[in-house]
Amino acid sequence: MGVTLKQVIKNLDAFPRAEEHLLHKTQSGALVSVIGIVIMATLFLHELGYYLSTYTVHQMSVDLKRGENLPIHINMTFPSLPCDVLSVDAIDMSGKHEVDLDTNIWKLRLNSYGHIIGTEYISDLVEKEHTHHKHDHDKDHHEDSEQKIHLQTLDESTENTIKKVKQALTDGEGCRVYGTLDVQRVAGNFHISVHGLNIYVAQMIFGGAKNVNVSHIIHDLSFGPEYPGIHNPLDDTTRILHDTSGTFKYYIKVVPTEYRYISKEVVPTNQFSVTEYFSPMKDHDRTWPAVYFLYDLSPITVTIKEERRSFLHFITRLCAVLGGTFAVTGMLDRWMYRLMETITKPKAKTSVSR
């Protein structure tokens, strides 16, 4: 009974062994074996790298965040406007100026070659002059009655400022504005302009709104920390004006985003899309040129998760790849062996007949 059971088990062997003296090794078989080993090793490393890499899964849900601030990282250069005339302002949907938030904004003076020649720190968003002017992105921020303009007088410090700015314009000075704005998580806008100047002073410096060149380069604009694969559409945007002026408006749709790493670390941030609009200055316009960023938040939040493929998936792919390679190299070896036999047999018959 024991012998019969062993015989049955042997009959189930799918990999029978041939006797050593019956095996015939050839050079073509060795060549195919080496090629097969190299291919299998390459495919194994590829599959291992594929298994160890992560992929992302996107999910969408309703945004339930409340009471949080929205960080806005800006890094822009204005090659044709000195830092003394540029101001940064932010207004939310209710019209409230965001002056009570922790804001870190720097202005770097640049010479005509783009090299830094000075630094200025802005402790809040609204310059002192802003307290005397109404701010609205569709209205003239400098509008005052003609009677008030005529009653204004220039003190010594104002005259010195005008001379300083005119000299900076003559020297081709520019300004780089960078830092972070922390605004309320509601729709609003922030803009960079000459609106911080008194209208009379601005008129004395530029001689009219049409002479204010708001050419700019957006090096970086984002609404939160970066994560792998993020694309900020306004990065490295260049808008240079020649012999004209006007107002740039960037309409931004902010999409709340969470990025979850494979290590369970969560990065709350935001993506955004943008539409651009340029309004050239006209003779009857009473507005002054500026660069506006008008943003609104999407009610949908996107969650991006990093995930890794299962080990069972890795083993399945590995068996398929290595088994397929072994089978193909075995077929190739048999074909080459038969080909060599076909070539060598006629030669052997010829030599025997002679």
Short mmCIF file of C-alpha atoms in Angstrom, two decimals:
data_model
loop_
_atom_site.label_atom_id
_atom_site.label_comp_id
_atom_site.label_asym_id
_atom_site.label_seq_id
_atom_site.Cartn_x
_atom_site.Cartn_y
_atom_site.Cartn_z
CA MET A 1 0.00 0.00 0.00
CA GLY A 2 2.87 2.34 0.92
CA VAL A 3 4.64 1.60 -2.36
CA THR A 4 1.51 2.24 -4.36
CA LEU A 5 0.91 5.58 -2.61
CA LYS A 6 4.46 6.71 -3.32
CA GLN A 7 4.05 5.73 -6.96
CA VAL A 8 0.84 7.76 -7.21
CA ILE A 9 2.58 10.77 -5.72
CA LYS A 10 5.48 10.39 -8.15
CA ASN A 11 3.07 10.26 -11.07
CA LEU A 12 1.80 13.69 -10.01
CA ASP A 13 5.27 15.22 -10.51
CA ALA A 14 4.95 17.96 -13.15
CA PHE A 15 8.72 18.46 -13.29
CA PRO A 16 10.31 15.08 -14.11
CA ARG A 17 14.10 14.91 -13.97
CA ALA A 18 16.14 13.43 -16.79
CA GLU A 19 19.25 11.42 -16.10
CA GLU A 20 22.43 13.46 -16.09
CA HIS A 21 23.98 11.53 -18.96
CA LEU A 22 20.89 12.19 -21.10
CA LEU A 23 21.24 15.97 -20.80
CA HIS A 24 22.92 17.65 -23.75
CA LYS A 25 24.31 21.12 -23.09
CA THR A 26 25.05 23.45 -26.00
CA GLN A 27 26.62 26.86 -26.53
CA SER A 28 23.37 28.23 -27.96
CA GLY A 29 21.55 27.05 -24.82
CA ALA A 30 24.14 28.80 -22.62
CA LEU A 31 23.72 32.04 -24.60
CA VAL A 32 19.91 31.91 -24.29
CA SER A 33 20.23 31.15 -20.56
CA VAL A 34 22.44 34.19 -19.95
CA ILE A 35 20.10 36.42 -21.92
CA GLY A 36 17.13 35.02 -19.97
CA ILE A 37 18.82 35.62 -16.60
CA VAL A 38 19.63 39.24 -17.54
CA ILE A 39 16.04 39.86 -18.69
CA MET A 40 14.55 38.27 -15.57
CA ALA A 41 16.87 40.24 -13.27
CA THR A 42 15.94 43.50 -15.04
CA LEU A 43 12.21 42.75 -14.85
CA PHE A 44 12.52 41.75 -11.18
CA LEU A 45 14.14 45.09 -10.29
CA HIS A 46 11.47 46.93 -12.27
CA GLU A 47 8.67 45.10 -10.49
CA LEU A 48 10.31 45.67 -7.11
CA GLY A 49 10.56 49.41 -7.78
CA TYR A 50 6.93 49.42 -8.95
CA TYR A 51 5.86 47.69 -5.73
CA LEU A 52 7.84 50.04 -3.47
CA SER A 53 6.53 53.19 -5.21
CA THR A 54 3.28 54.82 -4.14
CA TYR A 55 0.28 56.01 -6.13
CA THR A 56 -2.39 58.57 -5.29
CA VAL A 57 -6.13 58.22 -4.90
CA HIS A 58 -8.37 61.31 -5.17
CA GLN A 59 -11.53 61.70 -3.13
CA MET A 60 -13.99 64.60 -2.96
CA SER A 61 -16.24 65.71 -0.12
CA VAL A 62 -17.98 68.82 1.19
CA ASP A 63 -15.62 71.29 2.85
CA LEU A 64 -16.53 71.49 6.56
CA LYS A 65 -13.71 73.78 7.72
CA ARG A 66 -14.71 76.88 9.65
CA GLY A 67 -12.90 79.73 11.31
CA GLU A 68 -9.53 79.01 9.76
CA ASN A 69 -7.24 81.46 8.01
CA LEU A 70 -6.20 81.22 4.39
CA PRO A 71 -2.43 81.61 3.85
CA ILE A 72 -1.44 83.36 0.63
CA HIS A 73 2.22 83.12 -0.37
CA ILE A 74 3.28 85.77 -2.86
CA ASN A 75 6.57 86.45 -4.60
CA MET A 76 6.35 89.08 -7.35
CA THR A 77 8.61 91.56 -9.09
CA PHE A 78 7.55 94.95 -10.46
CA PRO A 79 10.47 96.00 -12.68
CA SER A 80 9.09 99.50 -13.43
CA LEU A 81 7.80 100.67 -10.03
CA PRO A 82 9.93 101.66 -6.99
CA CYS A 83 9.09 100.18 -3.59
CA ASP A 84 8.20 103.62 -2.18
CA VAL A 85 5.02 103.78 -4.27
CA LEU A 86 3.87 100.16 -4.01
CA SER A 87 1.38 99.05 -1.38
CA VAL A 88 -0.32 95.76 -0.60
CA ASP A 89 -3.93 95.58 0.50
CA ALA A 90 -6.46 92.82 1.17
CA ILE A 91 -10.23 93.04 1.50
CA ASP A 92 -12.64 90.23 2.28
CA MET A 93 -16.18 89.77 1.01
CA SER A 94 -17.69 92.02 3.67
CA GLY A 95 -15.36 94.88 2.74
CA LYS A 96 -13.34 94.61 5.94
CA HIS A 97 -9.64 95.40 5.68
CA GLU A 98 -7.50 92.53 6.92
CA VAL A 99 -5.21 94.54 9.18
CA ASP A 100 -5.48 92.53 12.41
CA LEU A 101 -3.83 89.36 11.08
CA ASP A 102 -0.20 88.33 11.39
CA THR A 103 1.25 89.41 8.10
CA ASN A 104 4.83 89.13 6.92
CA ILE A 105 5.50 91.08 3.76
CA TRP A 106 8.84 92.38 2.55
CA LYS A 107 9.67 94.76 -0.27
CA LEU A 108 13.09 94.51 -1.87
CA ARG A 109 14.44 97.48 -3.82
CA LEU A 110 15.93 96.41 -7.13
CA ASN A 111 18.20 98.34 -9.47
CA SER A 112 17.77 98.36 -13.23
CA TYR A 113 19.71 95.08 -13.44
CA GLY A 114 17.44 93.33 -10.94
CA HIS A 115 19.96 93.30 -8.09
CA ILE A 116 18.79 93.96 -4.51
CA ILE A 117 19.79 97.37 -3.14
CA GLY A 118 17.51 97.68 -0.10
CA THR A 119 14.83 96.05 2.05
CA GLU A 120 11.59 97.28 3.59
CA TYR A 121 9.27 95.35 5.91
CA ILE A 122 5.51 95.98 5.90
CA SER A 123 4.07 95.27 9.34
CA ASP A 124 0.48 95.36 8.19
CA LEU A 125 -1.43 95.26 4.93
CA VAL A 126 -2.80 98.77 4.84
CA GLU A 127 -0.40 101.67 4.60
CA LYS A 128 -1.01 104.76 6.71
CA GLU A 129 -2.34 106.67 3.74
CA HIS A 130 -5.02 104.01 3.23
CA THR A 131 -6.97 105.19 6.26
CA HIS A 132 -7.96 108.28 4.32
CA HIS A 133 -9.18 106.55 1.17
CA LYS A 134 -12.01 104.17 0.33
CA HIS A 135 -10.90 100.82 -1.19
CA ASP A 136 -12.96 98.91 -3.70
CA HIS A 137 -11.63 96.94 -6.66
CA ASP A 138 -14.16 98.41 -9.08
CA LYS A 139 -13.80 102.06 -8.01
CA ASP A 140 -11.04 104.68 -8.00
CA HIS A 141 -9.07 104.35 -4.79
CA HIS A 142 -7.76 107.91 -5.18
CA GLU A 143 -11.03 109.74 -5.68
CA ASP A 144 -11.19 112.98 -3.70
CA SER A 145 -13.14 116.11 -4.36
CA GLU A 146 -11.40 118.76 -6.44
CA GLN A 147 -11.81 121.25 -3.60
CA LYS A 148 -9.80 119.03 -1.23
CA ILE A 149 -7.06 118.58 -3.83
CA HIS A 150 -6.63 122.30 -4.25
CA LEU A 151 -6.51 122.81 -0.48
CA GLN A 152 -3.73 120.31 0.03
CA THR A 153 -0.26 121.62 0.62
CA LEU A 154 3.05 119.86 0.34
CA ASP A 155 5.18 119.60 3.45
CA GLU A 156 8.91 119.07 3.35
CA SER A 157 8.81 115.28 3.87
CA THR A 158 6.30 114.88 1.03
CA GLU A 159 8.46 116.93 -1.30
CA ASN A 160 11.46 114.80 -0.40
CA THR A 161 9.45 111.64 -1.08
CA ILE A 162 8.42 112.93 -4.50
CA LYS A 163 12.01 113.76 -5.39
CA LYS A 164 13.20 110.38 -4.13
CA VAL A 165 10.60 108.45 -6.15
CA LYS A 166 11.23 110.49 -9.31
CA GLN A 167 14.94 109.78 -9.01
CA ALA A 168 14.20 106.07 -8.52
CA LEU A 169 12.02 106.07 -11.65
CA THR A 170 14.80 107.78 -13.57
CA ASP A 171 17.31 105.19 -12.35
CA GLY A 172 14.99 102.35 -13.45
CA GLU A 173 14.41 100.97 -9.97
CA GLY A 174 12.01 98.08 -9.47
CA CYS A 175 10.58 96.26 -6.48
CA ARG A 176 10.17 92.67 -5.39
CA VAL A 177 7.25 91.94 -3.05
CA TYR A 178 7.24 88.65 -1.19
CA GLY A 179 5.86 87.13 1.98
CA THR A 180 2.68 85.66 3.39
CA LEU A 181 -0.80 87.10 3.85
CA ASP A 182 -3.08 85.43 6.40
CA VAL A 183 -6.63 86.32 5.47
CA GLN A 184 -10.04 85.07 6.54
CA ARG A 185 -11.33 81.96 4.83
CA VAL A 186 -13.95 83.83 2.80
CA ALA A 187 -14.04 85.27 -0.71
CA GLY A 188 -12.06 88.46 -1.17
CA ASN A 189 -9.20 90.04 -3.01
CA PHE A 190 -5.73 91.37 -2.47
CA HIS A 191 -4.00 93.77 -4.76
CA ILE A 192 -0.67 95.48 -5.28
CA SER A 193 -0.80 99.04 -6.55
CA VAL A 194 0.09 102.71 -5.96
CA HIS A 195 -3.18 103.21 -4.09
CA GLY A 196 -1.33 103.94 -0.86
CA LEU A 197 -0.26 107.29 -2.27
CA ASN A 198 -2.28 110.43 -1.91
CA ILE A 199 -3.86 111.20 -5.27
CA TYR A 200 -2.16 114.58 -5.44
CA VAL A 201 1.23 113.05 -4.68
CA ALA A 202 0.66 110.28 -7.23
CA GLN A 203 -0.24 112.91 -9.84
CA MET A 204 2.94 114.84 -9.05
CA ILE A 205 5.09 111.71 -9.38
CA PHE A 206 3.63 110.05 -12.47
CA GLY A 207 1.87 112.92 -14.24
CA GLY A 208 -1.23 110.77 -14.75
CA ALA A 209 -2.49 107.24 -14.33
CA LYS A 210 -1.47 106.26 -17.88
CA ASN A 211 2.19 106.58 -16.87
CA VAL A 212 1.97 103.95 -14.12
CA ASN A 213 3.54 100.78 -15.52
CA VAL A 214 2.31 97.74 -13.58
CA SER A 215 4.40 95.23 -15.54
CA HIS A 216 5.05 92.29 -13.24
CA ILE A 217 6.55 88.84 -12.91
CA ILE A 218 4.83 86.31 -10.64
CA HIS A 219 7.58 84.03 -9.37
CA ASP A 220 5.32 82.16 -6.97
CA LEU A 221 1.71 82.40 -5.87
CA SER A 222 0.19 79.68 -3.70
CA PHE A 223 -2.48 79.20 -1.06
CA GLY A 224 -0.71 76.83 1.29
CA PRO A 225 2.24 74.44 1.50
CA GLU A 226 3.29 72.41 -1.51
CA TYR A 227 2.82 68.68 -1.91
CA PRO A 228 4.10 66.18 -4.54
CA GLY A 229 2.54 66.83 -7.93
CA ILE A 230 0.97 70.22 -7.18
CA HIS A 231 0.83 72.73 -10.02
CA ASN A 232 0.33 76.42 -9.34
CA PRO A 233 -0.78 77.89 -12.69
CA LEU A 234 0.52 81.43 -12.03
CA ASP A 235 4.10 80.46 -11.19
CA ASP A 236 6.66 82.08 -13.52
CA THR A 237 4.03 84.27 -15.18
CA THR A 238 5.44 87.36 -16.91
CA ARG A 239 3.33 90.34 -18.01
CA ILE A 240 5.33 93.22 -19.45
CA LEU A 241 3.63 96.37 -20.80
CA HIS A 242 5.14 98.62 -23.45
CA ASP A 243 3.86 102.18 -24.05
CA THR A 244 0.57 101.41 -22.33
CA SER A 245 -0.90 100.77 -18.91
CA GLY A 246 -3.95 99.19 -17.34
CA THR A 247 -5.28 96.90 -14.65
CA PHE A 248 -4.61 93.19 -14.40
CA LYS A 249 -7.23 91.02 -12.73
CA TYR A 250 -6.68 87.37 -11.87
CA TYR A 251 -9.90 85.55 -10.96
CA ILE A 252 -8.91 82.61 -8.77
CA LYS A 253 -10.96 79.60 -7.68
CA VAL A 254 -9.40 78.07 -4.58
CA VAL A 255 -10.01 74.36 -3.97
CA PRO A 256 -9.32 73.17 -0.39
CA THR A 257 -7.02 70.14 -0.49
CA GLU A 258 -5.62 67.61 1.95
CA TYR A 259 -2.61 65.50 1.05
CA ARG A 260 -2.18 62.32 3.12
CA TYR A 261 1.26 60.72 2.94
CA ILE A 262 1.78 56.98 3.26
CA SER A 263 3.28 57.76 6.70
CA LYS A 264 -0.14 59.13 7.80
CA GLU A 265 1.16 62.72 7.81
CA VAL A 266 -1.57 65.13 6.64
CA VAL A 267 -0.79 68.40 4.82
CA PRO A 268 -3.73 70.84 4.63
CA THR A 269 -3.30 73.12 1.62
CA ASN A 270 -5.16 74.48 -1.42
CA GLN A 271 -5.09 74.13 -5.18
CA PHE A 272 -6.48 76.79 -7.51
CA SER A 273 -7.46 77.55 -11.06
CA VAL A 274 -7.24 81.02 -12.58
CA THR A 275 -8.72 83.20 -15.31
CA GLU A 276 -6.87 86.33 -16.37
CA TYR A 277 -8.28 89.65 -17.55
CA PHE A 278 -6.48 92.85 -18.60
CA SER A 279 -8.23 96.20 -18.84
CA PRO A 280 -6.17 98.82 -20.69
CA MET A 281 -6.30 102.43 -19.56
CA LYS A 282 -8.56 104.80 -21.48
CA ASP A 283 -8.50 108.58 -21.62
CA HIS A 284 -11.69 108.99 -19.58
CA ASP A 285 -10.73 106.40 -16.92
CA ARG A 286 -10.38 107.77 -13.39
CA THR A 287 -8.99 104.55 -11.91
CA TRP A 288 -5.31 103.93 -11.33
CA PRO A 289 -3.56 100.79 -12.63
CA ALA A 290 -3.15 97.84 -10.26
CA VAL A 291 -2.75 94.07 -10.12
CA TYR A 292 -5.75 92.37 -8.50
CA PHE A 293 -6.10 88.81 -7.30
CA LEU A 294 -9.78 88.08 -6.70
CA TYR A 295 -10.28 84.72 -5.04
CA ASP A 296 -13.26 82.58 -4.11
CA LEU A 297 -13.35 79.23 -2.30
CA SER A 298 -14.88 76.05 -3.63
CA PRO A 299 -17.35 74.26 -1.30
CA ILE A 300 -15.73 70.94 -2.28
CA THR A 301 -12.52 69.70 -0.69
CA VAL A 302 -10.17 67.24 -2.41
CA THR A 303 -8.37 64.56 -0.42
CA ILE A 304 -5.32 63.00 -2.04
CA LYS A 305 -4.06 59.78 -0.43
CA GLU A 306 -0.79 58.01 -1.04
CA GLU A 307 -1.21 54.23 -1.19
CA ARG A 308 1.06 51.26 -1.86
CA ARG A 309 0.25 48.14 -3.86
CA SER A 310 -0.33 44.92 -1.92
CA PHE A 311 2.38 42.28 -1.56
CA LEU A 312 0.07 39.68 -3.15
CA HIS A 313 -0.22 41.95 -6.19
CA PHE A 314 3.58 42.15 -6.34
CA ILE A 315 3.99 38.34 -6.16
CA THR A 316 1.35 37.80 -8.85
CA ARG A 317 3.03 40.21 -11.27
CA LEU A 318 6.46 38.78 -10.46
CA CYS A 319 5.38 35.20 -11.18
CA ALA A 320 3.75 36.25 -14.45
CA VAL A 321 6.80 38.19 -15.63
CA LEU A 322 9.46 35.68 -14.59
CA GLY A 323 7.42 32.65 -15.70
CA GLY A 324 6.71 34.22 -19.06
CA THR A 325 10.38 35.05 -19.58
CA PHE A 326 11.42 31.48 -18.64
CA ALA A 327 8.89 29.99 -21.07
CA VAL A 328 9.95 32.26 -23.95
CA THR A 329 13.66 31.57 -23.43
CA GLY A 330 12.91 27.81 -23.35
CA MET A 331 11.10 28.06 -26.70
CA LEU A 332 13.94 30.12 -28.12
CA ASP A 333 16.47 27.51 -26.96
CA ARG A 334 14.56 24.68 -28.67
CA TRP A 335 14.27 26.61 -31.92
CA MET A 336 17.97 27.42 -31.94
CA TYR A 337 18.88 23.80 -31.18
CA ARG A 338 16.75 22.53 -34.07
CA LEU A 339 18.19 25.17 -36.37
CA MET A 340 21.74 24.14 -35.49
CA GLU A 341 20.85 20.47 -36.04
CA THR A 342 19.39 21.28 -39.45
CA ILE A 343 22.56 23.11 -40.44
CA THR A 344 25.07 20.59 -39.10
CA LYS A 345 23.39 17.30 -40.25
CA PRO A 346 23.77 17.87 -44.04
CA LYS A 347 27.46 18.66 -43.48
CA ALA A 348 27.91 15.43 -41.49
CA LYS A 349 26.22 13.33 -44.23
CA THR A 350 28.44 14.91 -46.88
CA SER A 351 31.63 14.14 -45.01
CA VAL A 352 30.55 10.47 -44.44
CA SER A 353 29.76 9.89 -48.14
CA ARG A 354 33.17 11.09 -49.09
#
